[in-house]
Coordinates of C-alpha atoms in Angstrom, one line a residue:
M1 CA -69.3 -29.3 65.3
T2 CA -71.2 -32.6 65.7
P3 CA -72.3 -34.8 62.7
S4 CA -75.9 -33.9 63.1
S5 CA -75.1 -30.2 62.7
Y6 CA -73.0 -30.5 59.6
P7 CA -74.2 -28.2 56.7
I8 CA -74.8 -29.7 53.3
V9 CA -73.1 -28.7 50.1
R10 CA -74.1 -30.1 46.7
L11 CA -72.5 -30.9 43.4
K12 CA -73.7 -29.4 40.1
P13 CA -75.3 -31.9 37.7
K14 CA -72.2 -31.6 35.3
A15 CA -69.7 -32.2 38.1
N16 CA -67.6 -35.4 37.9
A17 CA -69.2 -37.2 40.8
R18 CA -67.9 -40.6 39.6
A19 CA -64.3 -39.4 40.0
I20 CA -64.9 -38.3 43.5
R21 CA -66.6 -41.6 44.4
H22 CA -63.5 -43.4 43.0
G23 CA -61.1 -41.4 45.2
F24 CA -60.4 -38.0 43.6
P25 CA -60.1 -35.8 46.8
W26 CA -61.1 -32.4 45.5
V27 CA -64.1 -30.5 44.3
Y28 CA -63.4 -27.4 42.3
A29 CA -65.4 -24.2 42.7
N30 CA -67.1 -24.5 39.3
E31 CA -68.4 -28.0 40.3
L32 CA -70.2 -27.0 43.4
V33 CA -73.5 -25.2 43.9
T34 CA -72.4 -21.9 45.5
D35 CA -75.5 -20.3 46.7
R36 CA -75.6 -17.6 49.3
R37 CA -75.5 -20.1 52.2
T38 CA -72.5 -21.9 50.8
K39 CA -70.6 -18.7 50.1
A40 CA -71.2 -17.6 53.7
L41 CA -69.5 -20.7 55.2
T42 CA -66.4 -20.0 57.2
P43 CA -63.3 -21.3 55.5
G44 CA -62.5 -24.6 57.0
T45 CA -66.1 -25.6 57.8
I46 CA -66.8 -29.3 57.7
A47 CA -69.9 -30.2 55.6
I48 CA -71.6 -33.2 54.0
L49 CA -71.1 -33.4 50.3
E50 CA -74.0 -34.6 48.2
D51 CA -74.2 -35.3 44.5
D52 CA -76.8 -33.5 42.3
E53 CA -79.4 -36.2 43.2
R54 CA -78.9 -35.6 47.0
R55 CA -77.0 -38.8 47.6
Q56 CA -74.4 -38.4 50.4
M57 CA -70.7 -38.8 49.3
G58 CA -68.8 -38.0 52.4
L59 CA -67.5 -35.3 54.7
V60 CA -65.6 -32.5 53.1
T61 CA -63.9 -29.3 54.4
V62 CA -65.2 -26.2 52.6
N63 CA -63.3 -23.0 51.7
P64 CA -65.5 -20.7 49.6
N65 CA -62.4 -18.5 49.0
S66 CA -60.4 -21.2 47.3
K67 CA -60.5 -22.7 43.8
I68 CA -60.4 -26.1 45.6
I69 CA -63.6 -25.4 47.3
C70 CA -64.0 -28.8 49.0
R71 CA -61.5 -31.4 50.1
M72 CA -62.6 -34.9 51.0
L73 CA -62.0 -35.8 54.7
D74 CA -64.0 -38.9 55.4
R75 CA -66.4 -41.2 53.4
D76 CA -68.3 -41.7 56.7
V77 CA -70.7 -38.7 57.1
T78 CA -71.2 -39.6 60.8
A79 CA -67.5 -39.1 61.6
T80 CA -66.5 -36.5 64.2
V81 CA -63.3 -34.8 63.2
D82 CA -61.6 -34.4 66.6
Q83 CA -58.3 -35.4 68.3
A84 CA -59.2 -39.1 68.2
W85 CA -60.0 -38.8 64.5
F86 CA -56.6 -37.2 63.9
E87 CA -54.9 -39.9 66.0
T88 CA -56.3 -42.7 63.8
R89 CA -54.9 -41.1 60.6
L90 CA -51.6 -40.4 62.3
Q91 CA -51.2 -43.9 63.6
A92 CA -51.7 -45.3 60.2
A93 CA -49.1 -43.0 58.8
L94 CA -46.6 -43.7 61.6
S95 CA -47.0 -47.4 61.0
L96 CA -45.9 -47.1 57.4
R97 CA -42.9 -44.9 58.3
E98 CA -41.7 -47.2 61.1
T99 CA -41.8 -50.0 58.5
L100 CA -39.7 -48.0 56.1
F101 CA -37.2 -46.3 58.3
D102 CA -35.1 -47.3 61.4
A103 CA -34.8 -43.8 62.7
P104 CA -37.4 -41.1 63.3
F105 CA -36.4 -38.8 60.5
Y106 CA -39.0 -38.7 57.7
R107 CA -42.1 -37.1 56.3
L108 CA -44.8 -38.3 58.6
I109 CA -47.9 -36.9 56.8
H110 CA -48.0 -36.2 53.0
A111 CA -51.3 -34.4 52.8
E112 CA -54.1 -36.1 50.8
A113 CA -52.1 -39.3 50.4
D114 CA -52.1 -39.8 54.2
G115 CA -55.8 -38.8 54.6
L116 CA -55.1 -35.3 55.9
P117 CA -55.6 -32.9 52.9
G118 CA -53.4 -29.9 52.8
V119 CA -51.3 -31.0 55.8
V120 CA -47.6 -31.7 55.7
I121 CA -45.7 -33.0 58.8
D122 CA -42.0 -33.7 58.8
R123 CA -40.4 -35.4 61.8
F124 CA -37.0 -34.6 63.2
G125 CA -36.5 -37.0 66.1
D126 CA -38.4 -35.6 69.0
T127 CA -39.6 -32.6 67.0
V128 CA -42.1 -32.2 64.2
V129 CA -42.8 -29.4 61.9
V130 CA -46.5 -29.0 60.8
Q131 CA -47.5 -27.1 57.7
P132 CA -51.3 -26.5 57.9
N133 CA -51.7 -25.5 54.3
A134 CA -55.6 -25.7 54.2
A135 CA -58.1 -23.7 56.2
W136 CA -59.6 -26.7 57.9
A137 CA -56.2 -27.7 59.3
E138 CA -55.5 -24.2 60.5
A139 CA -58.8 -24.2 62.3
G140 CA -58.0 -27.6 63.9
I141 CA -54.3 -27.0 64.6
D142 CA -54.7 -27.5 68.4
A143 CA -56.3 -30.9 68.1
L144 CA -53.8 -31.9 65.4
S145 CA -50.8 -30.8 67.5
A146 CA -52.1 -32.8 70.5
A147 CA -52.8 -35.8 68.4
V148 CA -49.2 -35.8 66.9
Q149 CA -47.7 -35.7 70.4
S150 CA -50.0 -38.5 71.6
V151 CA -49.3 -40.8 68.7
T152 CA -45.5 -40.2 68.2
G153 CA -44.3 -39.1 71.7
V154 CA -42.6 -36.0 70.2
T155 CA -42.0 -33.2 72.7
T156 CA -41.8 -30.2 70.3
V157 CA -44.3 -29.1 67.7
V158 CA -43.5 -26.3 65.3
K159 CA -46.1 -24.7 63.1
N160 CA -44.7 -23.4 59.8
G161 CA -47.5 -21.3 58.3
S162 CA -45.7 -20.1 55.2
G163 CA -45.7 -20.7 51.5
R164 CA -47.7 -20.4 48.3
A165 CA -50.3 -23.1 49.3
R166 CA -51.5 -21.0 52.3
T167 CA -51.8 -17.9 50.2
L168 CA -54.1 -19.8 47.7
E169 CA -56.2 -20.8 50.7
G170 CA -56.4 -17.1 51.9
L171 CA -54.4 -17.9 55.0
D172 CA -51.9 -15.5 56.7
E173 CA -48.2 -16.5 57.2
D174 CA -47.6 -17.6 60.8
M175 CA -44.6 -19.3 62.4
A176 CA -45.0 -20.6 66.0
I177 CA -43.8 -23.1 68.4
L178 CA -46.9 -24.9 69.7
S179 CA -45.1 -27.1 72.2
G180 CA -41.6 -27.6 73.5
A181 CA -38.6 -25.6 72.3
V182 CA -36.2 -25.3 69.4
D183 CA -32.7 -24.5 70.5
G184 CA -31.0 -24.4 67.1
P185 CA -30.5 -26.5 63.9
I186 CA -31.1 -30.2 64.4
P187 CA -28.6 -32.8 63.0
V188 CA -30.4 -35.3 60.7
P189 CA -28.7 -38.6 59.7
M190 CA -29.6 -39.6 56.1
N191 CA -27.7 -41.8 53.6
G192 CA -24.6 -41.8 55.8
A193 CA -24.5 -38.0 55.8
T194 CA -25.4 -35.5 58.5
Y195 CA -27.6 -32.6 57.5
M196 CA -28.3 -29.5 59.7
A197 CA -32.0 -28.7 59.6
D198 CA -33.0 -25.1 60.5
L199 CA -36.6 -25.6 61.5
M200 CA -37.4 -22.0 62.2
G201 CA -35.6 -20.1 59.5
G202 CA -34.9 -22.7 56.7
Q203 CA -36.9 -23.4 53.5
K204 CA -40.1 -25.3 53.9
T205 CA -39.9 -27.5 57.1
G206 CA -36.1 -27.2 57.2
L207 CA -35.0 -30.2 55.1
F208 CA -36.1 -31.9 51.9
Y209 CA -36.7 -35.6 52.8
D210 CA -38.2 -36.3 49.3
Q211 CA -34.8 -36.5 47.6
R212 CA -33.4 -39.2 49.9
P213 CA -33.4 -42.0 47.3
N214 CA -32.0 -39.7 44.6
H215 CA -29.2 -38.6 47.0
A216 CA -28.4 -42.2 47.5
F217 CA -28.3 -42.9 43.8
A218 CA -26.0 -39.9 43.2
A219 CA -23.8 -41.1 46.0
G220 CA -23.4 -44.4 44.3
L221 CA -22.0 -42.6 41.3
S222 CA -19.6 -40.5 43.3
R223 CA -16.9 -42.7 44.7
G224 CA -13.6 -41.0 44.0
A225 CA -15.4 -38.4 42.0
R226 CA -15.3 -34.6 41.8
V227 CA -18.9 -33.5 42.5
L228 CA -20.7 -30.2 41.8
D229 CA -24.0 -29.7 43.6
V230 CA -25.9 -26.7 42.2
F231 CA -28.9 -25.2 44.0
S232 CA -27.4 -27.1 46.9
H233 CA -29.6 -25.8 49.8
V234 CA -28.0 -27.4 52.9
G235 CA -25.8 -29.7 50.9
G236 CA -28.3 -32.3 49.9
F237 CA -26.5 -34.1 47.1
S238 CA -22.9 -33.0 47.9
L239 CA -22.9 -34.3 51.5
A240 CA -24.4 -37.6 50.4
A241 CA -21.7 -37.8 47.7
L242 CA -19.0 -37.2 50.3
A243 CA -20.5 -39.9 52.5
G244 CA -20.4 -42.2 49.5
G245 CA -16.7 -41.5 49.0
A246 CA -16.4 -38.5 46.7
A247 CA -13.0 -37.1 46.4
S248 CA -14.3 -33.5 46.6
A249 CA -17.6 -31.7 46.5
L250 CA -18.5 -28.1 45.7
A251 CA -21.9 -26.8 46.8
V252 CA -23.4 -23.7 45.1
D253 CA -26.4 -21.8 46.5
G254 CA -27.7 -18.3 46.6
S255 CA -28.2 -18.4 50.4
R256 CA -25.3 -17.9 52.7
G257 CA -27.3 -19.3 55.6
A258 CA -28.0 -22.5 53.7
L259 CA -24.3 -22.9 52.8
D260 CA -23.4 -22.3 56.5
L261 CA -25.6 -25.2 57.4
A262 CA -24.0 -27.3 54.7
E263 CA -20.6 -26.5 56.1
A264 CA -21.7 -27.4 59.6
G265 CA -23.0 -30.7 58.3
A266 CA -19.7 -31.4 56.6
E267 CA -17.9 -30.6 59.8
A268 CA -20.1 -33.0 61.8
M269 CA -19.3 -35.7 59.2
G270 CA -15.6 -35.0 59.4
V271 CA -15.3 -34.2 55.7
S272 CA -14.7 -30.5 55.7
D273 CA -11.3 -31.0 54.0
R274 CA -13.1 -32.3 50.9
F275 CA -16.0 -29.8 50.9
T276 CA -16.2 -26.3 49.6
T277 CA -19.0 -23.8 49.0
R278 CA -19.6 -21.0 46.6
R279 CA -22.4 -18.4 47.1
G280 CA -24.0 -16.9 44.1
D281 CA -26.6 -17.1 41.4
A282 CA -26.6 -20.6 40.0
F283 CA -26.6 -19.6 36.4
D284 CA -23.8 -17.0 36.9
T285 CA -21.8 -19.4 38.9
M286 CA -22.0 -22.2 36.3
A287 CA -20.9 -19.6 33.6
D288 CA -18.0 -18.6 35.8
L289 CA -17.0 -22.2 36.4
L290 CA -17.1 -22.9 32.7
A291 CA -14.9 -19.8 32.0
E292 CA -12.5 -21.1 34.6
G293 CA -12.2 -24.4 32.7
A294 CA -13.6 -26.4 35.7
Q295 CA -14.9 -29.9 35.1
F296 CA -16.5 -32.4 37.4
D297 CA -17.2 -36.1 37.3
V298 CA -20.7 -35.7 38.7
V299 CA -22.9 -32.6 38.4
I300 CA -26.3 -32.3 40.1
C301 CA -28.8 -29.5 39.7
D302 CA -31.8 -29.4 42.0
P303 CA -33.5 -26.0 41.4
P304 CA -36.6 -24.6 43.0
A305 CA -39.9 -25.0 41.3
F306 CA -39.6 -23.1 38.0
A307 CA -43.1 -24.1 37.0
P308 CA -45.3 -23.8 40.1
S309 CA -48.5 -23.5 38.1
K310 CA -49.8 -24.3 34.6
Q311 CA -49.5 -20.6 33.8
A312 CA -45.8 -20.7 34.5
L313 CA -45.2 -24.0 32.6
E314 CA -43.6 -22.7 29.4
A315 CA -41.3 -20.3 31.2
G316 CA -40.4 -23.1 33.6
L317 CA -39.5 -25.5 30.9
R318 CA -37.2 -23.0 29.3
A319 CA -35.5 -22.5 32.6
Y320 CA -35.0 -26.3 33.0
E321 CA -33.6 -26.4 29.5
R322 CA -31.2 -23.6 30.4
V323 CA -30.0 -25.4 33.5
A324 CA -29.2 -28.5 31.4
R325 CA -27.5 -26.5 28.7
M326 CA -25.3 -24.7 31.2
A327 CA -24.5 -27.7 33.4
A328 CA -23.7 -30.3 30.7
P329 CA -20.4 -28.6 29.6
L330 CA -19.2 -28.8 33.2
V331 CA -19.4 -32.6 33.1
A332 CA -16.2 -34.4 32.3
P333 CA -16.3 -36.9 29.4
G334 CA -18.1 -40.1 30.6
G335 CA -19.3 -38.3 33.7
F336 CA -22.8 -38.0 35.1
L337 CA -25.4 -35.2 35.1
G338 CA -28.4 -35.2 37.4
L339 CA -31.3 -32.9 36.8
C340 CA -34.3 -32.4 39.1
S341 CA -37.7 -30.8 39.1
C342 CA -40.1 -30.2 42.0
S343 CA -42.7 -28.6 39.7
H344 CA -45.9 -30.6 39.6
A345 CA -47.0 -28.6 36.5
A346 CA -44.1 -29.9 34.6
E347 CA -45.0 -33.6 34.1
M348 CA -42.3 -36.1 33.3
T349 CA -42.4 -36.1 29.5
K350 CA -42.2 -32.4 29.2
F351 CA -39.4 -32.1 31.9
R352 CA -37.4 -34.9 30.2
G353 CA -37.8 -33.2 26.8
A354 CA -36.5 -29.9 28.2
C355 CA -33.5 -31.6 29.8
V356 CA -32.7 -33.5 26.6
R357 CA -32.9 -30.3 24.5
G358 CA -30.6 -28.5 26.9
I359 CA -28.0 -31.2 26.8
G360 CA -28.2 -31.4 23.0
R361 CA -27.9 -27.6 22.6
S362 CA -24.7 -27.7 24.8
G363 CA -23.2 -30.0 22.2
R364 CA -23.3 -33.1 24.4
V365 CA -25.0 -36.4 24.1
G366 CA -26.5 -38.2 27.1
Q367 CA -27.6 -41.6 28.0
L368 CA -30.6 -41.6 30.4
I369 CA -29.5 -44.2 33.1
H370 CA -32.0 -43.6 35.9
T371 CA -35.3 -41.9 36.7
G372 CA -36.0 -41.1 40.3
Y373 CA -39.0 -39.8 42.3
A374 CA -39.7 -38.9 45.9
G375 CA -39.1 -41.5 48.6
P376 CA -41.8 -43.8 50.0
D377 CA -42.5 -41.4 52.9
H378 CA -44.0 -39.2 50.2
P379 CA -46.7 -41.6 48.9
L380 CA -48.4 -40.9 45.7
M381 CA -52.2 -40.5 45.5
P382 CA -52.8 -42.1 42.1
Q383 CA -55.9 -40.0 41.5
L384 CA -54.0 -36.7 42.1
A385 CA -51.3 -35.9 39.6
E386 CA -49.9 -33.1 41.8
S387 CA -48.7 -35.7 44.4
G388 CA -46.1 -36.9 41.9
Y389 CA -44.3 -33.6 41.7
L390 CA -40.6 -34.6 42.2
K391 CA -38.7 -36.0 39.2
S392 CA -34.9 -36.7 38.9
L393 CA -33.1 -37.7 35.7
F394 CA -29.6 -39.0 35.7
F395 CA -27.6 -39.0 32.4
R396 CA -24.2 -40.3 31.5
L397 CA -22.7 -37.9 29.1
M398 CA -20.8 -39.7 26.3
P399 CA -17.0 -39.3 26.2

């Protein structure tokens, strides 16, 4: 579609046009005039957004089936969204990552914050995993894939079309290799540890880069320590702790496949003799460990999103409180407890309150010594609270 043929969509008079002009990237369905013509647009259509006085605001992608009916693509209404356009955005993102990291293992594109709304791209050396979580990105996946290869020189592009975000956009689940080949898990060096990323069968893109700085902080607490890593996935905190000199680490997760990858990472690092795993429900396993009289110098809990939406917030906060209440008694006097949340709906004040309540109800008292967020390859878009989803709190539990 050429700029001259873009359809026009228009804000309602009561919509917050000023916020959009100042950088807010979304238009909600109740803010847009949704006449028959707009409702008939194919999801992913690129259009010119006007305010209620017909002043042009920029190019947006439109999905009439989504609560986020428009996503801002470009303030220049004459732009052509093609491979060259993708390459410009990707080159800017790559420049930042190459400034931040000395090896090509990072989040390359973090959606709206990198100018590609709804798109996540994680890089694993010569391979990238693309999550096109918005209809426009799904429609443009071929141009996006070609642009990624052109800009980065990667040889393999994996499309991971799964997850809640795609469901909200009305998109089907779809996993495909768009270019190259994936022969098995990819070893990823991070914080001195080695992680095995399953790009085809693992969670999300195969590895969580966002916790990198929090892994590093926990590793700094772990020299000579006994470490418990609950909701471990592929050994995120436990392998970092072992790389930092932990005496031992126990990884707990409900997925045998994830723990197998953690064990493979430990073997690659040469620390298998200090690493054990335990498969089971996290809450049941913590209860069992307490009954066994187990104690650890460092305990980290990094659960999945208990509050993925505002509707789930109260139940999610109760779950975070329960995690803190069950984990705190497993921390030796003077030891450390790390509690994490990846729920964007649970903002920091509420998450911290749930954690403090849980620690208190366990009979312990904690000093908050560090607050962590996602790493710099997950840049925040200040106008969009959802981009600040990850929170990590580290407490020292008083002797």
